[in-house]
Amino acid sequence: MRFLNKFCSSISIVLLLTIVLIGCSSNTNGSGGTNESGSNTGNEGSGEGASQVKLEILSWWTAGGEADALNAVLDGFHAANPDIKVENAAVAGGAGSNAQTVLSARLAGGEPPAIFQAQGGPDLLRWQEAEYLDSMTALYDEFGWKDVIPEELLQMNMKDNEIYGLPINIHRNNVIWYNKKLFDENGLQAPTTYDEFFAAADVLKAKGITPLALGDKNPRWSTLVLETVLLNQLGADGISELWTGNADFDTPEIREALSTYQKMLTYTNDNHSALDWQDAAELIVSGDAAMMIMGDWASGFFASKNMEPNVDYGWISTPSGEKIFNVVNDSMGMPKDFTDKEAAKKLIEYFGSVEGQKTFNKLKGSIPARTDVDVSDYSVYSQSAAQDFKESRIVLSLAGGSATPAAFINKFDEAVNMFTYQQDADALIATLNQARSILTGN
Ligand code: GAL
């Protein structure tokens, strides 16, 4: 019996030791923490990638073009950093409608991703105001980014002389995309004024073709359309003044822009409230619709559908009295609670590198934020965008999350969404005038 007891006790000791050993080997890589959660890094217990560090990147790049761009830049990173595995934790929903909610929960819950996508400016800085972000100033010095990132973009992500975001691209969102075959078949030219836009729309409507594809399941995309009409009505200075909160929304110009927008709605697909932007873009691809107003991530989407610029689709900037480039910028942020700083630093370094930005933007439909990236092998659309960026008035986009605090954009989205259905200009103007306090801080 005693022997048995002894035997049992030795068995249980061995067993216990084994469990501990297994436990230890799956957890620590010397910087502590659990893997898979992203907040802490870890090695895998066994098999391939045993010594790999795991990180997560959180974005909302899930549609054709943008997902391809993200995968391509991660492939490049993995090739250069075989000891690090980046998990793509993207959350679907245009303009970050869902990803930002997930990000907020993860930051508050101490489970931050290694890096995440935000819109440059107020959208990114709100996470710094909540004290979730690491400063990147030292990285800018180490990697020489101050010399290659345009000053406007750099300033966007700065607070109290510290830099909190890395701009990776420059998108333009005051663009009309059109199905070139439909335009050629109907003898139509790209519209340079709203009169021409409505004349083309009438021709298309008469042929049973949806003139304007819209997907405003996320009302941000209606905000975008209205923003481009306001750009035409108010110009670069007028619209920038509007986003300061110092200008009244109840003006004849804004009422005229609202009636133009109202008329545009009569040319859209009936199911627009059930679609996100890529679903609406799909209508251009299929030829069910002829035009769409969207950011140039649409050109990345069209490329992912093998649509050729100037062959299958065309583009023109939305009508405006002066050449305007309405900027949408994606910037990466780094949560300070993410423990494996070394690995996260390698990832952000790659996103800031010439190779990283060249790879990403070529598929994304945007132009690199870095000014020293050769884009001569980019699509003819992207090359024209790069030229326009040099020649145009640069305006920060409301719908792109860079012109005002998120709280104001959300109010604007709600008001536009109501207007889309109730078409009550007085109600919309009253809501926006009320929301000016968010802009002025009063
Ligand atoms: C924007 C973002 C773009 C693109 C677009 C569509 O907010 O800046 O990169 O992802 O949403 O979802």
Short mmCIF file of C-alpha atoms and ligand atoms in Angstrom, two decimals:
data_model
loop_
_atom_site.label_atom_id
_atom_site.label_comp_id
_atom_site.label_asym_id
_atom_site.label_seq_id
_atom_site.Cartn_x
_atom_site.Cartn_y
_atom_site.Cartn_z
CA MET A 1 0.00 0.00 0.00
CA ARG A 2 2.71 2.46 1.03
CA PHE A 3 4.47 1.74 -2.21
CA LEU A 4 1.30 2.55 -4.03
CA ASN A 5 1.00 5.81 -2.16
CA LYS A 6 4.55 6.64 -2.94
CA PHE A 7 4.02 5.69 -6.55
CA CYS A 8 0.87 7.80 -6.75
CA SER A 9 2.51 10.78 -5.16
CA SER A 10 5.47 10.57 -7.53
CA ILE A 11 3.04 10.27 -10.51
CA SER A 12 1.16 13.34 -9.38
CA ILE A 13 4.45 15.26 -8.92
CA VAL A 14 5.54 14.36 -12.46
CA LEU A 15 2.11 15.30 -13.78
CA LEU A 16 2.17 18.61 -12.00
CA LEU A 17 5.65 19.41 -13.32
CA THR A 18 4.59 18.59 -16.88
CA ILE A 19 1.61 20.95 -16.70
CA VAL A 20 3.79 23.78 -15.37
CA LEU A 21 6.41 23.18 -18.04
CA ILE A 22 3.81 23.21 -20.82
CA GLY A 23 2.28 26.32 -19.30
CA CYS A 24 5.59 28.15 -19.18
CA SER A 25 6.66 27.24 -22.72
CA SER A 26 3.39 28.56 -24.28
CA ASN A 27 3.44 31.90 -22.50
CA THR A 28 6.58 33.78 -21.98
CA ASN A 29 8.98 35.01 -24.55
CA GLY A 30 10.75 37.05 -22.04
CA SER A 31 8.37 40.05 -22.39
CA GLY A 32 5.45 38.39 -20.64
CA GLY A 33 1.77 38.02 -21.34
CA THR A 34 -0.63 35.95 -23.35
CA ASN A 35 -0.84 35.72 -27.11
CA GLU A 36 -3.82 35.97 -29.47
CA SER A 37 -5.15 38.90 -27.46
CA GLY A 38 -2.77 41.28 -29.11
CA SER A 39 -2.31 43.28 -25.94
CA ASN A 40 0.47 41.01 -24.93
CA THR A 41 2.71 39.09 -27.20
CA GLY A 42 3.48 35.39 -27.06
CA ASN A 43 5.03 32.50 -28.85
CA GLU A 44 3.07 29.63 -30.16
CA GLY A 45 3.52 26.44 -28.11
CA SER A 46 4.52 24.16 -30.90
CA GLY A 47 4.98 23.59 -34.64
CA GLU A 48 5.53 26.41 -37.15
CA GLY A 49 6.35 29.88 -35.88
CA ALA A 50 7.25 28.57 -32.41
CA SER A 51 9.31 31.68 -31.74
CA GLN A 52 7.02 34.04 -33.59
CA VAL A 53 5.75 37.13 -31.86
CA LYS A 54 2.08 37.86 -32.58
CA LEU A 55 0.66 41.27 -33.12
CA GLU A 56 -2.65 42.59 -34.33
CA ILE A 57 -3.47 45.48 -36.60
CA LEU A 58 -6.98 46.90 -36.36
CA SER A 59 -8.55 48.69 -39.32
CA TRP A 60 -11.72 48.79 -41.34
CA TRP A 61 -10.02 47.80 -44.61
CA THR A 62 -12.19 44.87 -45.65
CA ALA A 63 -13.51 45.76 -49.12
CA GLY A 64 -11.87 45.00 -52.48
CA GLY A 65 -8.78 47.14 -53.00
CA GLU A 66 -8.33 48.23 -49.40
CA ALA A 67 -8.12 44.65 -48.09
CA ASP A 68 -5.69 43.78 -50.90
CA ALA A 69 -3.56 46.79 -49.99
CA LEU A 70 -3.43 45.77 -46.33
CA ASN A 71 -2.59 42.15 -47.16
CA ALA A 72 0.16 43.25 -49.54
CA VAL A 73 1.81 45.50 -46.97
CA LEU A 74 1.59 42.73 -44.35
CA ASP A 75 3.15 40.28 -46.82
CA GLY A 76 6.01 42.71 -47.28
CA PHE A 77 6.38 43.11 -43.54
CA HIS A 78 6.33 39.36 -42.91
CA ALA A 79 8.98 38.80 -45.57
CA ALA A 80 11.23 41.32 -43.81
CA ASN A 81 10.29 40.15 -40.29
CA PRO A 82 9.79 36.36 -40.27
CA ASP A 83 9.84 36.30 -36.47
CA ILE A 84 6.72 38.43 -36.24
CA LYS A 85 3.21 37.45 -37.29
CA VAL A 86 0.65 40.18 -37.75
CA GLU A 87 -2.98 39.21 -37.42
CA ASN A 88 -5.35 41.23 -39.54
CA ALA A 89 -8.07 42.18 -37.05
CA ALA A 90 -10.03 44.30 -39.55
CA VAL A 91 -13.67 45.05 -38.73
CA ALA A 92 -16.05 45.60 -41.67
CA GLY A 93 -18.14 48.73 -42.03
CA GLY A 94 -17.30 51.71 -44.20
CA ALA A 95 -15.64 54.77 -42.69
CA GLY A 96 -14.85 52.76 -39.56
CA SER A 97 -18.44 52.74 -38.30
CA ASN A 98 -17.85 49.40 -36.47
CA ALA A 99 -14.07 49.29 -36.15
CA GLN A 100 -14.01 52.42 -34.01
CA THR A 101 -16.46 50.86 -31.55
CA VAL A 102 -14.31 47.73 -31.33
CA LEU A 103 -11.19 49.83 -30.91
CA SER A 104 -12.76 51.88 -28.15
CA ALA A 105 -13.73 48.71 -26.25
CA ARG A 106 -10.32 47.14 -26.69
CA LEU A 107 -8.47 50.27 -25.53
CA ALA A 108 -10.72 50.62 -22.51
CA GLY A 109 -10.44 46.89 -21.76
CA GLY A 110 -6.65 46.81 -21.85
CA GLU A 111 -6.58 44.62 -24.97
CA PRO A 112 -5.21 47.08 -27.50
CA PRO A 113 -3.99 46.07 -30.95
CA ALA A 114 -0.34 46.81 -31.71
CA ILE A 115 -1.35 49.54 -34.17
CA PHE A 116 -4.65 50.76 -35.58
CA GLN A 117 -6.15 52.83 -38.38
CA ALA A 118 -7.69 56.22 -37.73
CA GLN A 119 -8.42 59.28 -39.78
CA GLY A 120 -5.66 61.82 -39.40
CA GLY A 121 -6.51 64.71 -37.11
CA PRO A 122 -9.37 64.89 -34.59
CA ASP A 123 -10.36 61.25 -35.16
CA LEU A 124 -6.92 60.00 -34.14
CA LEU A 125 -6.25 62.64 -31.46
CA ARG A 126 -9.39 61.72 -29.50
CA TRP A 127 -7.60 58.51 -28.48
CA GLN A 128 -4.69 60.61 -27.27
CA GLU A 129 -7.07 62.85 -25.32
CA ALA A 130 -8.23 59.65 -23.60
CA GLU A 131 -4.54 58.93 -22.91
CA TYR A 132 -4.40 55.68 -24.85
CA LEU A 133 -1.62 56.61 -27.26
CA ASP A 134 2.13 56.46 -27.34
CA SER A 135 3.93 59.49 -28.76
CA MET A 136 5.71 58.83 -32.05
CA THR A 137 7.96 61.87 -31.93
CA ALA A 138 11.07 59.77 -31.22
CA LEU A 139 10.22 57.45 -34.12
CA TYR A 140 9.84 60.46 -36.45
CA ASP A 141 13.33 61.56 -35.43
CA GLU A 142 14.79 58.05 -35.71
CA PHE A 143 13.29 57.34 -39.15
CA GLY A 144 13.53 60.85 -40.58
CA TRP A 145 9.80 61.06 -41.25
CA LYS A 146 9.62 64.82 -40.64
CA ASP A 147 11.54 65.29 -43.91
CA VAL A 148 9.14 63.28 -46.04
CA ILE A 149 5.65 63.79 -44.56
CA PRO A 150 3.88 66.99 -45.77
CA GLU A 151 3.62 69.57 -42.99
CA GLU A 152 -0.23 69.71 -43.11
CA LEU A 153 -0.43 65.96 -42.49
CA LEU A 154 2.21 66.06 -39.77
CA GLN A 155 0.43 68.90 -37.96
CA MET A 156 -2.86 67.02 -38.13
CA ASN A 157 -1.62 64.35 -35.72
CA MET A 158 0.20 66.67 -33.32
CA LYS A 159 -0.81 67.78 -29.82
CA ASP A 160 1.33 69.82 -27.43
CA ASN A 161 4.37 69.36 -29.70
CA GLU A 162 4.11 65.59 -29.64
CA ILE A 163 3.23 63.54 -32.75
CA TYR A 164 0.71 60.72 -32.23
CA GLY A 165 0.02 59.39 -35.70
CA LEU A 166 1.76 58.22 -38.87
CA PRO A 167 -0.01 59.29 -42.10
CA ILE A 168 0.23 56.47 -44.61
CA ASN A 169 -1.81 57.85 -47.51
CA ILE A 170 -3.66 60.74 -49.09
CA HIS A 171 -7.08 59.96 -50.46
CA ARG A 172 -9.29 62.32 -52.39
CA ASN A 173 -13.04 62.16 -51.96
CA ASN A 174 -14.47 64.85 -54.21
CA VAL A 175 -14.59 62.52 -57.22
CA ILE A 176 -17.36 61.40 -59.61
CA TRP A 177 -16.68 57.88 -60.88
CA TYR A 178 -18.56 56.73 -63.98
CA ASN A 179 -19.02 53.59 -66.01
CA LYS A 180 -17.23 54.49 -69.21
CA LYS A 181 -19.07 52.03 -71.44
CA LEU A 182 -22.45 53.42 -70.35
CA PHE A 183 -21.26 56.97 -70.96
CA ASP A 184 -19.81 56.14 -74.40
CA GLU A 185 -22.92 54.16 -75.42
CA ASN A 186 -25.12 57.14 -74.48
CA GLY A 187 -22.85 59.81 -75.95
CA LEU A 188 -22.24 61.36 -72.54
CA GLN A 189 -19.30 63.43 -71.30
CA ALA A 190 -18.05 63.58 -67.71
CA PRO A 191 -20.08 66.41 -66.07
CA THR A 192 -18.17 69.56 -65.10
CA THR A 193 -21.24 71.35 -63.65
CA TYR A 194 -24.39 70.22 -61.82
CA ASP A 195 -26.46 71.22 -64.84
CA GLU A 196 -24.40 68.81 -66.95
CA PHE A 197 -24.69 66.22 -64.18
CA PHE A 198 -28.51 66.42 -64.20
CA ALA A 199 -28.65 66.44 -68.01
CA ALA A 200 -26.60 63.22 -68.11
CA ALA A 201 -28.72 61.76 -65.31
CA ASP A 202 -31.91 62.41 -67.28
CA VAL A 203 -30.52 60.61 -70.34
CA LEU A 204 -29.51 57.63 -68.21
CA LYS A 205 -32.80 57.55 -66.29
CA ALA A 206 -34.73 57.54 -69.54
CA LYS A 207 -32.75 54.44 -70.50
CA GLY A 208 -33.62 52.69 -67.23
CA ILE A 209 -30.10 53.06 -65.87
CA THR A 210 -29.63 54.28 -62.29
CA PRO A 211 -27.81 57.57 -62.78
CA LEU A 212 -26.25 57.84 -59.29
CA ALA A 213 -25.22 54.83 -57.20
CA LEU A 214 -25.49 55.46 -53.47
CA GLY A 215 -24.94 53.17 -50.47
CA ASP A 216 -25.80 55.01 -47.27
CA LYS A 217 -26.41 52.18 -44.88
CA ASN A 218 -23.69 54.17 -43.22
CA PRO A 219 -25.00 57.78 -43.55
CA ARG A 220 -21.38 58.92 -43.84
CA TRP A 221 -21.66 58.33 -47.56
CA SER A 222 -24.59 60.75 -47.87
CA THR A 223 -22.62 63.25 -45.82
CA LEU A 224 -19.87 62.85 -48.41
CA VAL A 225 -22.20 63.61 -51.33
CA LEU A 226 -23.62 66.69 -49.59
CA GLU A 227 -20.11 67.81 -48.66
CA THR A 228 -19.07 67.82 -52.33
CA VAL A 229 -22.13 69.93 -53.22
CA LEU A 230 -21.22 72.37 -50.42
CA LEU A 231 -17.67 72.53 -51.79
CA ASN A 232 -19.06 73.78 -55.07
CA GLN A 233 -21.40 76.26 -53.41
CA LEU A 234 -19.02 77.66 -50.80
CA GLY A 235 -15.55 77.08 -52.24
CA ALA A 236 -12.44 76.02 -50.30
CA ASP A 237 -12.44 79.05 -47.97
CA GLY A 238 -16.18 79.00 -47.34
CA ILE A 239 -16.36 75.35 -46.42
CA SER A 240 -13.25 75.51 -44.20
CA GLU A 241 -14.87 78.43 -42.37
CA LEU A 242 -18.02 76.35 -41.91
CA TRP A 243 -16.07 73.62 -40.10
CA THR A 244 -14.70 76.15 -37.61
CA GLY A 245 -18.23 76.69 -36.26
CA ASN A 246 -17.98 80.44 -36.85
CA ALA A 247 -20.32 80.46 -39.85
CA ASP A 248 -24.11 80.25 -39.89
CA PHE A 249 -25.62 77.24 -41.64
CA ASP A 250 -28.76 79.18 -42.52
CA THR A 251 -27.62 80.92 -45.70
CA PRO A 252 -29.06 81.06 -49.26
CA GLU A 253 -25.94 79.24 -50.51
CA ILE A 254 -26.42 76.33 -48.10
CA ARG A 255 -30.13 76.14 -48.86
CA GLU A 256 -29.28 76.02 -52.57
CA ALA A 257 -26.77 73.23 -51.93
CA LEU A 258 -29.46 71.32 -50.03
CA SER A 259 -31.89 71.57 -52.92
CA THR A 260 -29.18 70.37 -55.33
CA TYR A 261 -28.53 67.41 -53.00
CA GLN A 262 -32.27 66.77 -52.73
CA LYS A 263 -32.53 66.64 -56.54
CA MET A 264 -29.53 64.27 -56.72
CA LEU A 265 -31.35 61.86 -54.40
CA THR A 266 -34.08 61.46 -57.02
CA TYR A 267 -31.52 59.80 -59.33
CA THR A 268 -30.24 57.21 -56.85
CA ASN A 269 -30.95 53.48 -56.47
CA ASP A 270 -34.03 52.73 -54.33
CA ASN A 271 -32.14 50.32 -52.04
CA HIS A 272 -29.43 52.80 -51.08
CA SER A 273 -30.11 52.47 -47.34
CA ALA A 274 -29.30 48.75 -47.48
CA LEU A 275 -25.91 49.20 -49.14
CA ASP A 276 -22.44 50.19 -47.98
CA TRP A 277 -20.07 52.03 -50.35
CA GLN A 278 -18.59 48.91 -51.95
CA ASP A 279 -22.07 47.54 -52.69
CA ALA A 280 -22.90 50.77 -54.49
CA ALA A 281 -19.56 50.60 -56.34
CA GLU A 282 -20.57 47.11 -57.43
CA LEU A 283 -23.49 48.73 -59.33
CA ILE A 284 -20.97 50.70 -61.39
CA VAL A 285 -19.00 47.51 -62.05
CA SER A 286 -22.14 45.65 -63.19
CA GLY A 287 -23.41 48.57 -65.25
CA ASP A 288 -26.64 48.81 -63.25
CA ALA A 289 -25.64 52.35 -62.34
CA ALA A 290 -23.60 54.93 -64.21
CA MET A 291 -22.11 57.39 -61.69
CA MET A 292 -21.00 57.42 -58.08
CA ILE A 293 -19.50 60.09 -55.78
CA MET A 294 -16.94 58.45 -53.49
CA GLY A 295 -13.40 58.65 -52.20
CA ASP A 296 -10.70 57.22 -54.43
CA TRP A 297 -10.56 54.02 -52.44
CA ALA A 298 -13.17 53.32 -55.14
CA SER A 299 -10.36 53.15 -57.72
CA GLY A 300 -8.72 50.44 -55.59
CA PHE A 301 -12.06 48.63 -55.51
CA PHE A 302 -12.50 48.89 -59.30
CA ALA A 303 -8.97 47.54 -59.82
CA SER A 304 -9.83 44.58 -57.55
CA LYS A 305 -12.70 43.91 -60.00
CA ASN A 306 -10.33 44.16 -63.00
CA MET A 307 -11.86 47.42 -64.12
CA GLU A 308 -9.39 49.51 -66.08
CA PRO A 309 -9.14 53.27 -65.66
CA ASN A 310 -10.14 55.22 -68.76
CA VAL A 311 -11.42 51.97 -70.31
CA ASP A 312 -14.06 50.55 -67.97
CA TYR A 313 -14.40 53.53 -65.68
CA GLY A 314 -13.70 57.23 -65.83
CA TRP A 315 -13.50 59.95 -63.19
CA ILE A 316 -13.74 63.68 -62.82
CA SER A 317 -13.61 65.89 -59.73
CA THR A 318 -17.02 66.98 -58.49
CA PRO A 319 -18.04 70.38 -59.89
CA SER A 320 -16.37 73.33 -58.18
CA GLY A 321 -15.34 76.86 -59.10
CA GLU A 322 -11.69 76.18 -58.26
CA LYS A 323 -9.47 73.09 -58.30
CA ILE A 324 -9.99 71.48 -54.92
CA PHE A 325 -8.46 68.32 -53.47
CA ASN A 326 -10.67 67.23 -50.57
CA VAL A 327 -8.27 65.24 -48.43
CA VAL A 328 -8.99 62.06 -46.52
CA ASN A 329 -6.00 60.71 -44.66
CA ASP A 330 -5.48 57.41 -42.95
CA SER A 331 -3.01 57.54 -40.09
CA MET A 332 -1.78 54.75 -37.84
CA GLY A 333 -1.86 55.08 -34.07
CA MET A 334 0.11 53.13 -31.43
CA PRO A 335 -1.60 52.26 -28.13
CA LYS A 336 0.66 52.82 -25.17
CA ASP A 337 -0.67 49.74 -23.33
CA PHE A 338 0.60 47.40 -26.01
CA THR A 339 3.51 45.66 -24.34
CA ASP A 340 5.77 44.44 -27.09
CA LYS A 341 7.04 47.86 -28.11
CA GLU A 342 9.92 46.47 -30.14
CA ALA A 343 7.69 44.40 -32.41
CA ALA A 344 5.10 47.19 -32.72
CA LYS A 345 7.87 49.61 -33.58
CA LYS A 346 9.02 47.33 -36.41
CA LEU A 347 5.48 47.24 -37.79
CA ILE A 348 4.97 51.00 -37.70
CA GLU A 349 8.46 51.50 -39.14
CA TYR A 350 7.43 49.37 -42.13
CA PHE A 351 4.19 51.33 -42.63
CA GLY A 352 6.32 54.47 -42.64
CA SER A 353 8.92 53.13 -45.05
CA VAL A 354 9.15 53.87 -48.77
CA GLU A 355 8.55 50.18 -49.53
CA GLY A 356 5.57 49.93 -47.18
CA GLN A 357 3.86 53.07 -48.47
CA LYS A 358 4.56 52.21 -52.10
CA THR A 359 3.09 48.73 -51.74
CA PHE A 360 0.04 49.84 -49.77
CA ASN A 361 -1.05 52.85 -51.80
CA LYS A 362 -0.63 51.21 -55.20
CA LEU A 363 -3.51 48.85 -54.43
CA LYS A 364 -5.42 51.17 -52.11
CA GLY A 365 -6.16 53.86 -54.72
CA SER A 366 -4.55 56.59 -52.65
CA ILE A 367 -1.22 58.35 -53.03
CA PRO A 368 1.55 57.86 -50.46
CA ALA A 369 1.81 60.33 -47.62
CA ARG A 370 5.59 60.23 -48.01
CA THR A 371 6.68 62.67 -50.71
CA ASP A 372 9.66 60.54 -51.82
CA VAL A 373 7.80 57.49 -53.15
CA ASP A 374 7.96 56.90 -56.91
CA VAL A 375 4.38 56.48 -58.22
CA SER A 376 5.28 56.25 -61.91
CA ASP A 377 4.09 52.62 -62.02
CA TYR A 378 0.78 53.43 -60.31
CA SER A 379 -2.55 53.49 -62.19
CA VAL A 380 -3.24 56.41 -64.50
CA TYR A 381 -5.93 57.45 -62.02
CA SER A 382 -3.44 57.58 -59.10
CA GLN A 383 -0.90 59.44 -61.18
CA SER A 384 -3.52 62.06 -62.04
CA ALA A 385 -4.43 62.30 -58.34
CA ALA A 386 -0.77 62.84 -57.42
CA GLN A 387 -0.61 65.66 -59.98
CA ASP A 388 -3.87 67.20 -58.76
CA PHE A 389 -2.63 67.11 -55.16
CA LYS A 390 0.26 69.36 -56.24
CA GLU A 391 -1.93 71.75 -58.21
CA SER A 392 -5.11 72.02 -56.11
CA ARG A 393 -6.41 73.87 -53.05
CA ILE A 394 -6.06 71.34 -50.23
CA VAL A 395 -9.18 71.09 -48.05
CA LEU A 396 -9.57 68.72 -45.12
CA SER A 397 -12.65 66.59 -45.57
CA LEU A 398 -15.55 66.49 -43.10
CA ALA A 399 -16.69 63.04 -44.24
CA GLY A 400 -13.05 61.98 -44.13
CA GLY A 401 -12.92 62.65 -40.42
CA SER A 402 -10.13 65.22 -40.58
CA ALA A 403 -11.93 68.58 -40.49
CA THR A 404 -13.92 68.44 -37.24
CA PRO A 405 -14.28 66.42 -34.03
CA ALA A 406 -16.03 63.06 -34.46
CA ALA A 407 -18.97 64.31 -32.37
CA PHE A 408 -19.81 66.94 -35.00
CA ILE A 409 -19.52 64.52 -37.92
CA ASN A 410 -21.83 62.09 -36.16
CA LYS A 411 -24.38 64.89 -35.70
CA PHE A 412 -23.97 65.83 -39.36
CA ASP A 413 -24.46 62.18 -40.41
CA GLU A 414 -27.66 61.94 -38.36
CA ALA A 415 -29.02 65.21 -39.73
CA VAL A 416 -28.27 64.25 -43.34
CA ASN A 417 -29.80 60.84 -42.80
CA MET A 418 -33.01 62.51 -41.53
CA PHE A 419 -32.98 64.93 -44.45
CA THR A 420 -32.61 62.08 -46.94
CA TYR A 421 -36.02 60.85 -45.83
CA GLN A 422 -37.87 63.92 -44.50
CA GLN A 423 -36.28 66.44 -46.87
CA ASP A 424 -36.84 69.15 -44.23
CA ALA A 425 -34.14 71.79 -44.84
CA ASP A 426 -35.17 73.87 -41.81
CA ALA A 427 -34.77 70.89 -39.48
CA LEU A 428 -31.36 70.02 -40.90
CA ILE A 429 -30.11 73.60 -40.67
CA ALA A 430 -31.38 73.95 -37.10
CA THR A 431 -29.60 70.74 -36.07
CA LEU A 432 -26.34 71.86 -37.66
CA ASN A 433 -26.50 75.32 -36.15
CA GLN A 434 -27.05 73.74 -32.77
CA ALA A 435 -24.04 71.46 -33.31
CA ARG A 436 -21.78 74.45 -33.95
CA SER A 437 -21.07 74.51 -30.22
CA ILE A 438 -19.13 71.26 -30.68
CA LEU A 439 -16.89 73.10 -33.16
CA THR A 440 -16.45 76.26 -31.14
CA GLY A 441 -16.23 74.44 -27.82
CA ASN A 442 -18.75 76.88 -26.31
C1 GAL B 1 -12.41 55.84 -45.08
C2 GAL B 1 -10.93 55.43 -45.05
C3 GAL B 1 -10.52 54.82 -46.33
C4 GAL B 1 -11.50 53.72 -46.76
C5 GAL B 1 -12.94 54.19 -46.64
C6 GAL B 1 -13.92 53.09 -46.96
O1 GAL B 1 -12.81 56.30 -43.85
O2 GAL B 1 -10.16 56.58 -44.79
O3 GAL B 1 -9.22 54.28 -46.19
O4 GAL B 1 -11.29 52.63 -45.99
O5 GAL B 1 -13.20 54.69 -45.37
O6 GAL B 1 -14.23 52.30 -45.94
#
